[in-house]
Amino acid sequence: MAYAVFKTGGKQYRVQVGDVLTVDRIATLAQDSEATFDQVLLVEADGTTKIGTPTVSGATVTAKVLDAAARGAKGVAFKFKRRKGFHKKKGFRAALTKIEITAIKG
C-alpha cells in the first residue's frame, strides 16, 4: 500500500488512500470540493521511497473535503490566584477541516 507524508498548517501527516483526518482550518476550501497538497515530504509506492529535499518535486496528495467547518473538542483555560478572589475562565474550540485522501501521485 502506498503512503505519503505531507505538510499543511505547520504539521506533518502520514496518509494512505482512504484515510480520513482532520487538519487545521483551510479557509479557501468548500464542502465536497477537492483539495490538492503539494508540500509532499516523502512518497512510498511499490517498494521505492522518494524523500524530498525538502519536498518531492511533482508529488501531490489529493483529498475530498468532508466537512469544511468542523470544530475541535472544547478546551478550557483557567487562571486562579489563591486568597485573592481572582478566577478567570476562558474556553475555546479549534477550527478544523475534515478531509478524506483520494489519491497520492508521486
PDB file of N, CA, C and O in Angstrom, residues 2-6 15-17 36-45 50 56-63 101-106:
ATOM      1  N   ALA A   2       0.637   2.156  -0.894  1.00  0.00           N
ATOM      2  CA  ALA A   2       1.417   3.387  -0.999  1.00  0.00           C
ATOM      3  C   ALA A   2       1.027   4.345   0.123  1.00  0.00           C
ATOM      4  O   ALA A   2      -0.125   4.386   0.558  1.00  0.00           O
ATOM      5  N   TYR A   3       1.995   5.115   0.569  1.00  0.00           N
ATOM      6  CA  TYR A   3       1.708   6.142   1.557  1.00  0.00           C
ATOM      7  C   TYR A   3       2.559   7.367   1.265  1.00  0.00           C
ATOM      8  O   TYR A   3       3.512   7.319   0.488  1.00  0.00           O
ATOM      9  N   ALA A   4       2.188   8.474   1.894  1.00  0.00           N
ATOM     10  CA  ALA A   4       2.912   9.723   1.712  1.00  0.00           C
ATOM     11  C   ALA A   4       2.906  10.497   3.016  1.00  0.00           C
ATOM     12  O   ALA A   4       2.039  10.301   3.872  1.00  0.00           O
ATOM     13  N   VAL A   5       3.873  11.382   3.149  1.00  0.00           N
ATOM     14  CA  VAL A   5       3.928  12.316   4.270  1.00  0.00           C
ATOM     15  C   VAL A   5       3.849  13.704   3.658  1.00  0.00           C
ATOM     16  O   VAL A   5       4.675  14.071   2.815  1.00  0.00           O
ATOM     17  N   PHE A   6       2.816  14.470   4.054  1.00  0.00           N
ATOM     18  CA  PHE A   6       2.688  15.822   3.534  1.00  0.00           C
ATOM     19  C   PHE A   6       2.535  16.807   4.682  1.00  0.00           C
ATOM     20  O   PHE A   6       2.291  16.427   5.823  1.00  0.00           O
ATOM     21  N   VAL A  15      -0.233   9.571   5.422  1.00  0.00           N
ATOM     22  CA  VAL A  15      -1.546   9.171   4.934  1.00  0.00           C
ATOM     23  C   VAL A  15      -1.454   8.085   3.880  1.00  0.00           C
ATOM     24  O   VAL A  15      -0.426   7.930   3.216  1.00  0.00           O
ATOM     25  N   GLN A  16      -2.544   7.341   3.750  1.00  0.00           N
ATOM     26  CA  GLN A  16      -2.751   6.372   2.679  1.00  0.00           C
ATOM     27  C   GLN A  16      -4.084   6.717   2.020  1.00  0.00           C
ATOM     28  O   GLN A  16      -4.890   7.454   2.595  1.00  0.00           O
ATOM     29  N   VAL A  17      -4.327   6.166   0.853  1.00  0.00           N
ATOM     30  CA  VAL A  17      -5.598   6.404   0.168  1.00  0.00           C
ATOM     31  C   VAL A  17      -6.722   5.826   1.030  1.00  0.00           C
ATOM     32  O   VAL A  17      -6.651   4.695   1.491  1.00  0.00           O
ATOM     33  N   THR A  36      -5.768  19.889  -3.054  1.00  0.00           N
ATOM     34  CA  THR A  36      -4.516  19.315  -3.506  1.00  0.00           C
ATOM     35  C   THR A  36      -3.391  19.879  -2.653  1.00  0.00           C
ATOM     36  O   THR A  36      -3.246  21.097  -2.541  1.00  0.00           O
ATOM     37  N   PHE A  37      -2.608  18.989  -2.061  1.00  0.00           N
ATOM     38  CA  PHE A  37      -1.485  19.385  -1.227  1.00  0.00           C
ATOM     39  C   PHE A  37      -0.203  19.072  -1.992  1.00  0.00           C
ATOM     40  O   PHE A  37       0.028  17.930  -2.390  1.00  0.00           O
ATOM     41  N   ASP A  38       0.633  20.088  -2.205  1.00  0.00           N
ATOM     42  CA  ASP A  38       1.845  19.887  -2.990  1.00  0.00           C
ATOM     43  C   ASP A  38       3.121  19.883  -2.151  1.00  0.00           C
ATOM     44  O   ASP A  38       4.196  19.641  -2.685  1.00  0.00           O
ATOM     45  N   GLN A  39       3.016  20.126  -0.871  1.00  0.00           N
ATOM     46  CA  GLN A  39       4.183  20.056   0.011  1.00  0.00           C
ATOM     47  C   GLN A  39       4.332  18.627   0.527  1.00  0.00           C
ATOM     48  O   GLN A  39       4.116  18.342   1.700  1.00  0.00           O
ATOM     49  N   VAL A  40       4.699  17.719  -0.367  1.00  0.00           N
ATOM     50  CA  VAL A  40       4.852  16.306  -0.034  1.00  0.00           C
ATOM     51  C   VAL A  40       6.313  16.063   0.323  1.00  0.00           C
ATOM     52  O   VAL A  40       7.215  16.338  -0.467  1.00  0.00           O
ATOM     53  N   LEU A  41       6.543  15.560   1.522  1.00  0.00           N
ATOM     54  CA  LEU A  41       7.897  15.364   2.025  1.00  0.00           C
ATOM     55  C   LEU A  41       8.447  13.985   1.703  1.00  0.00           C
ATOM     56  O   LEU A  41       9.657  13.812   1.577  1.00  0.00           O
ATOM     57  N   LEU A  42       7.563  12.979   1.571  1.00  0.00           N
ATOM     58  CA  LEU A  42       8.000  11.609   1.330  1.00  0.00           C
ATOM     59  C   LEU A  42       6.890  10.853   0.618  1.00  0.00           C
ATOM     60  O   LEU A  42       5.720  11.033   0.934  1.00  0.00           O
ATOM     61  N   VAL A  43       7.276  10.024  -0.366  1.00  0.00           N
ATOM     62  CA  VAL A  43       6.315   9.170  -1.067  1.00  0.00           C
ATOM     63  C   VAL A  43       6.897   7.775  -1.133  1.00  0.00           C
ATOM     64  O   VAL A  43       8.056   7.591  -1.515  1.00  0.00           O
ATOM     65  N   GLU A  44       6.078   6.765  -0.757  1.00  0.00           N
ATOM     66  CA  GLU A  44       6.497   5.370  -0.842  1.00  0.00           C
ATOM     67  C   GLU A  44       5.452   4.637  -1.665  1.00  0.00           C
ATOM     68  O   GLU A  44       4.274   4.639  -1.341  1.00  0.00           O
ATOM     69  N   ALA A  45       5.908   4.032  -2.789  1.00  0.00           N
ATOM     70  CA  ALA A  45       4.996   3.273  -3.647  1.00  0.00           C
ATOM     71  C   ALA A  45       5.774   2.155  -4.317  1.00  0.00           C
ATOM     72  O   ALA A  45       6.884   2.371  -4.807  1.00  0.00           O
ATOM     73  N   LYS A  50      10.726   7.839  -2.160  1.00  0.00           N
ATOM     74  CA  LYS A  50      11.282   9.113  -2.620  1.00  0.00           C
ATOM     75  C   LYS A  50      11.231  10.078  -1.438  1.00  0.00           C
ATOM     76  O   LYS A  50      10.166  10.324  -0.875  1.00  0.00           O
ATOM     77  N   VAL A  56       9.231  16.583  -2.430  1.00  0.00           N
ATOM     78  CA  VAL A  56       9.373  15.756  -3.618  1.00  0.00           C
ATOM     79  C   VAL A  56       8.764  16.530  -4.787  1.00  0.00           C
ATOM     80  O   VAL A  56       7.581  16.889  -4.742  1.00  0.00           O
ATOM     81  N   SER A  57       9.555  16.795  -5.826  1.00  0.00           N
ATOM     82  CA  SER A  57       9.047  17.588  -6.943  1.00  0.00           C
ATOM     83  C   SER A  57       8.046  16.759  -7.751  1.00  0.00           C
ATOM     84  O   SER A  57       8.272  15.591  -8.051  1.00  0.00           O
ATOM     85  N   GLY A  58       6.914  17.392  -8.079  1.00  0.00           N
ATOM     86  CA  GLY A  58       5.880  16.735  -8.863  1.00  0.00           C
ATOM     87  C   GLY A  58       4.935  15.848  -8.078  1.00  0.00           C
ATOM     88  O   GLY A  58       3.978  15.323  -8.638  1.00  0.00           O
ATOM     89  N   ALA A  59       5.152  15.664  -6.807  1.00  0.00           N
ATOM     90  CA  ALA A  59       4.296  14.811  -5.988  1.00  0.00           C
ATOM     91  C   ALA A  59       3.144  15.629  -5.406  1.00  0.00           C
ATOM     92  O   ALA A  59       3.331  16.775  -4.987  1.00  0.00           O
ATOM     93  N   THR A  60       1.956  15.027  -5.395  1.00  0.00           N
ATOM     94  CA  THR A  60       0.784  15.680  -4.812  1.00  0.00           C
ATOM     95  C   THR A  60      -0.060  14.671  -4.058  1.00  0.00           C
ATOM     96  O   THR A  60      -0.035  13.483  -4.345  1.00  0.00           O
ATOM     97  N   VAL A  61      -0.795  15.174  -3.091  1.00  0.00           N
ATOM     98  CA  VAL A  61      -1.781  14.384  -2.360  1.00  0.00           C
ATOM     99  C   VAL A  61      -3.126  15.067  -2.589  1.00  0.00           C
ATOM    100  O   VAL A  61      -3.275  16.261  -2.325  1.00  0.00           O
ATOM    101  N   THR A  62      -4.102  14.316  -3.105  1.00  0.00           N
ATOM    102  CA  THR A  62      -5.425  14.853  -3.403  1.00  0.00           C
ATOM    103  C   THR A  62      -6.418  14.339  -2.363  1.00  0.00           C
ATOM    104  O   THR A  62      -6.383  13.164  -2.001  1.00  0.00           O
ATOM    105  N   ALA A  63      -7.294  15.237  -1.912  1.00  0.00           N
ATOM    106  CA  ALA A  63      -8.258  14.881  -0.875  1.00  0.00           C
ATOM    107  C   ALA A  63      -9.613  15.497  -1.187  1.00  0.00           C
ATOM    108  O   ALA A  63      -9.702  16.525  -1.859  1.00  0.00           O
ATOM    109  N   ILE A 101      -8.501  11.257   2.003  1.00  0.00           N
ATOM    110  CA  ILE A 101      -7.463  11.142   0.992  1.00  0.00           C
ATOM    111  C   ILE A 101      -7.987  10.280  -0.164  1.00  0.00           C
ATOM    112  O   ILE A 101      -8.440   9.149   0.058  1.00  0.00           O
ATOM    113  N   THR A 102      -7.932  10.818  -1.388  1.00  0.00           N
ATOM    114  CA  THR A 102      -8.441  10.094  -2.559  1.00  0.00           C
ATOM    115  C   THR A 102      -7.335   9.604  -3.481  1.00  0.00           C
ATOM    116  O   THR A 102      -7.508   8.586  -4.161  1.00  0.00           O
ATOM    117  N   ALA A 103      -6.198  10.307  -3.545  1.00  0.00           N
ATOM    118  CA  ALA A 103      -5.132   9.888  -4.466  1.00  0.00           C
ATOM    119  C   ALA A 103      -3.783  10.406  -3.978  1.00  0.00           C
ATOM    120  O   ALA A 103      -3.693  11.471  -3.376  1.00  0.00           O
ATOM    121  N   ILE A 104      -2.740   9.610  -4.265  1.00  0.00           N
ATOM    122  CA  ILE A 104      -1.363  10.002  -3.997  1.00  0.00           C
ATOM    123  C   ILE A 104      -0.605   9.865  -5.310  1.00  0.00           C
ATOM    124  O   ILE A 104      -0.577   8.796  -5.901  1.00  0.00           O
ATOM    125  N   LYS A 105      -0.041  10.964  -5.767  1.00  0.00           N
ATOM    126  CA  LYS A 105       0.711  10.956  -7.026  1.00  0.00           C
ATOM    127  C   LYS A 105       2.155  11.321  -6.711  1.00  0.00           C
ATOM    128  O   LYS A 105       2.425  12.287  -6.027  1.00  0.00           O
ATOM    129  N   GLY A 106       3.071  10.525  -7.202  1.00  0.00           N
ATOM    130  CA  GLY A 106       4.450  10.866  -6.916  1.00  0.00           C
ATOM    131  C   GLY A 106       5.365  10.024  -7.701  1.00  0.00           C
ATOM    132  O   GLY A 106       6.482   9.919  -7.753  1.00  0.00           O
TER     133      GLY A 106
END
